[in-house]
Structure formats: structure tokens, C-alpha cells
XYZ file of C-alpha atoms in Angstrom:
286
model
C -0.034 -0.019 0.047
C 1.044 3.547 -0.630
C 2.569 5.770 2.226
C 0.068 7.767 3.906
C 0.488 11.156 5.401
C 1.032 10.977 9.209
C -1.495 13.546 9.855
C -4.191 11.357 8.346
C -2.985 8.600 10.730
C -3.313 10.709 13.625
C -6.650 12.027 12.668
C -7.695 8.397 12.352
C -6.646 7.465 15.592
C -8.223 10.752 17.092
C -11.524 9.362 15.776
C -10.898 6.009 17.273
C -10.328 7.681 20.575
C -6.862 5.790 21.008
C -3.245 6.713 20.782
C -0.622 5.664 18.507
C 0.463 2.148 19.743
C 4.208 1.832 20.352
C 4.558 -1.563 18.296
C 2.398 -3.526 15.868
C 1.534 -6.122 18.591
C -1.367 -8.434 18.923
C -2.659 -6.351 21.960
C -2.688 -3.049 19.856
C -4.747 -4.858 17.136
C -7.155 -6.039 19.415
C -7.611 -2.413 20.843
C -7.725 -0.725 17.378
C -10.361 -3.609 16.074
C -12.629 -2.869 19.071
C -12.320 0.704 18.791
C -13.118 0.873 15.198
C -16.446 -1.149 15.844
C -17.208 1.422 18.493
C -16.847 4.583 16.502
C -16.878 3.834 12.996
C -20.521 2.578 12.004
C -21.208 -0.096 9.527
C -23.510 1.909 6.993
C -24.778 1.991 3.461
C -26.125 5.518 3.367
C -24.003 6.658 0.186
C -25.687 4.189 -2.001
C -29.136 6.019 -1.137
C -27.508 9.485 -0.921
C -26.445 8.968 -4.574
C -22.627 9.240 -3.399
C -19.965 7.857 -5.518
C -18.124 4.915 -3.654
C -14.576 4.850 -4.698
C -12.097 2.228 -3.439
C -8.943 4.302 -3.324
C -7.086 4.879 -0.278
C -7.182 8.587 -0.081
C -10.936 8.616 -0.860
C -11.502 6.327 1.951
C -9.700 8.288 4.313
C -11.543 11.457 3.036
C -14.765 9.661 3.850
C -14.064 7.760 7.186
C -11.721 10.259 8.745
C -12.300 13.504 6.963
C -16.134 13.255 6.734
C -16.605 11.380 9.922
C -18.666 8.632 7.848
C -18.661 4.700 7.913
C -19.138 2.405 5.094
C -19.519 -1.177 4.202
C -17.014 -3.811 4.189
C -14.900 -2.661 1.164
C -14.760 0.886 2.687
C -14.303 -0.054 6.436
C -11.698 -2.887 6.150
C -10.137 -0.935 3.192
C -9.591 2.047 5.334
C -8.506 0.039 8.390
C -5.879 -1.726 6.118
C -4.341 1.620 5.533
C -4.201 2.525 9.110
C -2.793 -0.990 9.985
C -0.174 -0.830 7.246
C 0.808 2.656 8.447
C 1.214 1.273 11.889
C 3.636 -1.452 10.747
C 1.344 -4.410 10.549
C 1.533 -6.682 7.865
C -1.919 -6.534 5.866
C -3.199 -8.893 3.309
C -6.616 -8.236 1.870
C -8.776 -11.358 1.401
C -11.882 -11.964 -0.623
C -14.886 -13.683 0.752
C -18.403 -14.690 -0.456
C -21.087 -14.359 2.198
C -23.633 -17.258 2.786
C -27.212 -16.353 2.226
C -30.469 -18.210 2.170
C -30.465 -22.169 2.211
C -26.494 -21.586 2.422
C -26.011 -20.123 -0.945
C -22.830 -18.375 -1.620
C -22.829 -14.787 -2.703
C -21.162 -13.315 -5.668
C -17.177 -13.177 -6.057
C -15.674 -10.518 -4.187
C -18.774 -10.095 -2.020
C -16.830 -9.430 1.068
C -13.421 -7.798 1.995
C -11.579 -8.958 5.082
C -7.983 -8.729 6.420
C -5.142 -11.228 7.247
C -3.183 -9.142 9.599
C 0.537 -10.272 10.912
C 1.726 -8.541 13.947
C 5.378 -7.883 15.013
C 5.698 -11.338 17.064
C 4.511 -13.090 13.899
C 1.240 -14.239 14.969
C -1.534 -13.902 12.305
C -5.119 -12.679 12.604
C -8.557 -12.344 10.855
C -9.350 -8.824 11.217
C -13.044 -7.844 10.126
C -14.557 -4.450 11.108
C -16.658 -4.526 8.016
C -19.355 -7.256 8.597
C -21.944 -5.610 10.590
C -22.673 -8.001 13.891
C -19.359 -10.177 13.923
C -16.589 -10.624 16.394
C -15.442 -7.734 18.534
C -11.803 -8.770 18.210
C -9.568 -10.262 15.674
C -9.791 -14.013 15.385
C -6.542 -16.158 15.506
C -6.233 -17.071 11.810
C -4.459 -20.519 12.377
C -6.781 -21.612 15.142
C -9.253 -24.161 14.066
C -11.253 -24.682 17.507
C -13.874 -22.325 18.856
C -12.844 -18.854 19.497
C -14.861 -17.079 22.325
C -15.653 -13.339 21.650
C -18.090 -10.934 23.003
C -20.018 -11.029 19.614
C -20.319 -14.940 19.784
C -18.446 -18.132 19.439
C -16.411 -18.038 16.327
C -14.568 -20.792 14.452
C -12.339 -20.845 11.271
C -12.537 -24.150 9.528
C -11.347 -25.744 5.924
C -14.248 -25.266 3.591
C -15.779 -27.920 1.319
C -16.170 -27.612 -2.133
C -18.475 -25.153 -3.527
C -21.306 -25.817 -6.157
C -18.667 -26.103 -9.030
C -16.415 -28.469 -6.840
C -13.812 -26.070 -6.058
C -12.305 -24.398 -3.124
C -12.107 -27.223 -0.842
C -9.950 -26.603 2.089
C -8.472 -29.878 2.611
C -7.036 -30.685 6.061
C -8.620 -27.249 7.015
C -4.927 -25.611 7.688
C -5.910 -22.838 5.239
C -2.781 -23.085 3.371
C -4.235 -23.632 0.006
C -7.783 -24.028 0.186
C -10.775 -21.824 1.008
C -11.893 -21.260 5.049
C -15.282 -20.948 6.123
C -15.817 -18.520 9.172
C -18.560 -19.523 11.385
C -20.420 -17.558 14.113
C -22.311 -19.727 16.776
C -22.231 -22.702 14.491
C -23.727 -20.959 11.277
C -21.175 -20.299 8.529
C -21.051 -16.458 7.940
C -18.696 -16.303 5.019
C -16.050 -18.228 3.027
C -12.849 -16.745 2.676
C -10.227 -17.336 0.001
C -6.507 -17.286 0.968
C -5.060 -15.752 -2.075
C -3.920 -12.412 -1.432
C -5.723 -9.473 -3.062
C -5.443 -5.744 -3.560
C -8.164 -3.043 -3.008
C -8.695 -2.493 -6.735
C -9.959 -6.295 -7.241
C -12.895 -5.401 -4.983
C -14.199 -2.720 -7.372
C -16.861 -4.792 -9.321
C -18.278 -6.157 -6.125
C -18.678 -2.803 -4.671
C -20.381 -1.769 -8.042
C -22.647 -4.665 -7.864
C -23.834 -4.217 -4.172
C -24.394 -0.582 -4.815
C -26.363 -0.866 -8.089
C -28.041 -4.305 -8.209
C -31.566 -4.621 -7.251
C -30.735 -8.108 -6.166
C -28.189 -6.781 -3.543
C -29.571 -6.355 0.096
C -27.699 -2.967 0.314
C -29.905 -1.426 -2.421
C -32.965 -2.739 -0.731
C -32.669 -1.369 2.638
C -31.054 1.268 4.708
C -28.565 0.504 7.790
C -26.535 2.383 10.067
C -24.961 0.062 13.031
C -22.171 -0.030 15.746
C -21.273 -1.738 18.580
C -21.906 -0.025 21.941
C -19.597 0.504 25.045
C -21.568 -2.215 27.078
C -20.928 -4.831 24.341
C -24.330 -4.465 22.674
C -25.366 -2.853 19.374
C -27.437 0.199 18.161
C -28.908 0.017 14.684
C -30.865 2.567 12.631
C -32.678 0.810 9.840
C -34.363 3.291 7.989
C -36.505 5.002 10.836
C -36.365 2.087 13.279
C -33.963 2.479 15.888
C -32.951 -0.758 17.527
C -30.892 -0.919 20.751
C -29.534 -4.352 21.824
C -27.799 -4.852 25.011
C -24.911 -7.390 25.629
C -27.339 -9.998 27.100
C -29.754 -9.773 23.908
C -32.421 -7.489 25.350
C -33.806 -5.318 22.421
C -35.485 -1.929 22.577
C -37.159 -0.979 19.414
C -38.608 2.283 18.575
C -39.843 4.261 15.514
C -38.664 7.741 14.851
C -40.894 10.351 13.677
C -39.687 13.531 11.961
C -36.819 14.140 9.850
C -35.187 16.120 12.632
C -35.447 13.236 14.956
C -33.807 10.937 12.575
C -31.088 13.354 11.542
C -30.317 13.736 15.492
C -29.910 9.940 15.989
C -27.396 9.916 13.065
C -25.532 12.923 14.620
C -25.691 11.985 18.121
C -25.466 8.141 18.224
C -23.314 7.683 15.188
C -21.642 10.976 14.754
C -22.915 11.174 11.154
C -23.760 14.673 9.996
C -26.390 14.701 7.398
C -28.335 17.541 5.485
C -31.248 15.293 4.632
C -32.587 11.990 5.634
C -31.625 9.055 3.227
C -34.383 7.093 1.601
C -34.006 3.848 -0.123
C -33.734 4.348 -3.871
C -36.333 2.348 -5.736
C -34.518 0.246 -8.422
C -35.890 -2.150 -10.795
C -33.995 -4.714 -12.809
C -33.690 -2.568 -15.552
C -31.867 0.281 -13.666
C -28.616 -1.596 -13.427
C -26.220 -0.857 -16.219
C -24.044 -3.610 -17.825
């Protein structure tokens, strides 16, 4: 990745509410990962505000750091990769395919996650762009259950896909695909081949424009809360979930109330309330 102005990194860390770590250690990665989930929302507002999504390092920093916004996986993990690389971590973007209904896998480059190496040589799966997921990085080579405030997670060798490809063999992840499970259910399939940010452009375009993408069908803005729960604004429905799973749901009324929640609860300043764009199959180019 290209070198990034140190002022951008300081501003990024300031947004996360943490100091520059003295070394790129596993402990530092855990702290940065959690702080990212607490402060930078998972959101798809740009799609419905008509804002262009560009997977370039400077544009991602402009959005996440300069504009105080969030994003979806390509933007959040893309920006996080820039930060981690500047701090001395070894970062490898990986492509994933999300499991959908009936266990069907999504499109190629459906998801972007990060394989991160620390100064002591340990490797971790970092993912601050999947919505409800692990609060801390997962040990990349570990194949048993990993306890986390977000649930019980397991990384395991994947079986063959519908075309008979991608089997993880012995499950060591050296050459085959991996499945990432949460509470026993597969969340996404991860390729171990290294990728670069630009590889995900087509996936980001599809998710931003296709009527078949769940991102074009609904509005979401969500982050982890300090007590280990989650707060989510879906359209005008505000849901606050505590760490023990208790949920409080209420409908917001006026535009001013909605904009106030974006501002106060998510740190996002908007000049208008986003509304889901109605797309038809013929609306997607290509």
C-alpha cells in the first residue's frame, strides 16, 4: 500500500479515541479493532444518498476520517488496512463470499476481510466491516472455537463449492478456502489468495447498483456500543440491543429526530434523511 500522510493517521486514531501504539502487537490490534467497531459505523447511506463509492486509499480516508462517516465492508476494511499498514502491521486483503438463504454463496468479491501479521509473527483475521461479527480479531490459524463478546467463532477448512472448487483439505488454510462460522452457522467463505483493494471494485459496484443486493433494498447504520451491545438505525427504526440480547425498538418520527440520531448516536452529520432508492432490474447498467 502507498505511504499515507502521518497527519491522516493521527486524525484516524483521534477518531477511534486511541493513541498511536508503540509497536504493531497483537494487543494493539485488538484495541484498534474494538475501537473501530465502537466509533466507525457499518452503514450503506452513500448508496441511497447518490454518493459515489471509490475504492482508493485517499478517498476512503476522506470519507472515514475527513467526513466522519462509516461504510460497508470494502470501505471499512479498506480504510482499516491503510491504518494498520501505516502502523507497521503486515496486512493482506482477502476476498470472501457471504452465505445467504439456504446456504447459497454470494458473488465473487462479495466481502473484503483482512489477514494481519503482528510484530511477533502471529496472524489474525481482522474484520471491522461485517456488521454483527467478532469484536476482536480471530486467530487465523486456530481451528477450534474462539470465544468473543460477539459470539463463538470458528475458522475451518471449507468443503467444495457448487462447482466443486475451493475445498480446504485438511483445514489448515494453506491452499484451500476457509469458512468463518459464528455460533455454529457459516457467515462467509474466505479465499486465502492475497488480493489488492482494486480487485473489489466490481463487487462494490454490484452491491451499490443491483436490485438483487440487500444493500440497495434497505438502509442500515450500526455500531457496537460501549456495553458490548449494538445500536442500529434501519430506515426510521432504531434498535438498541444490550450485551445480554435484550432489545428496545422504537420508530422515529420527524426528519429532525432521524438526523439527530445519526448525529448523536453515530457521529454522522447529514443535511437530509436518506431514503431507499427504488431500483428495478432494468435500472442496473451492464
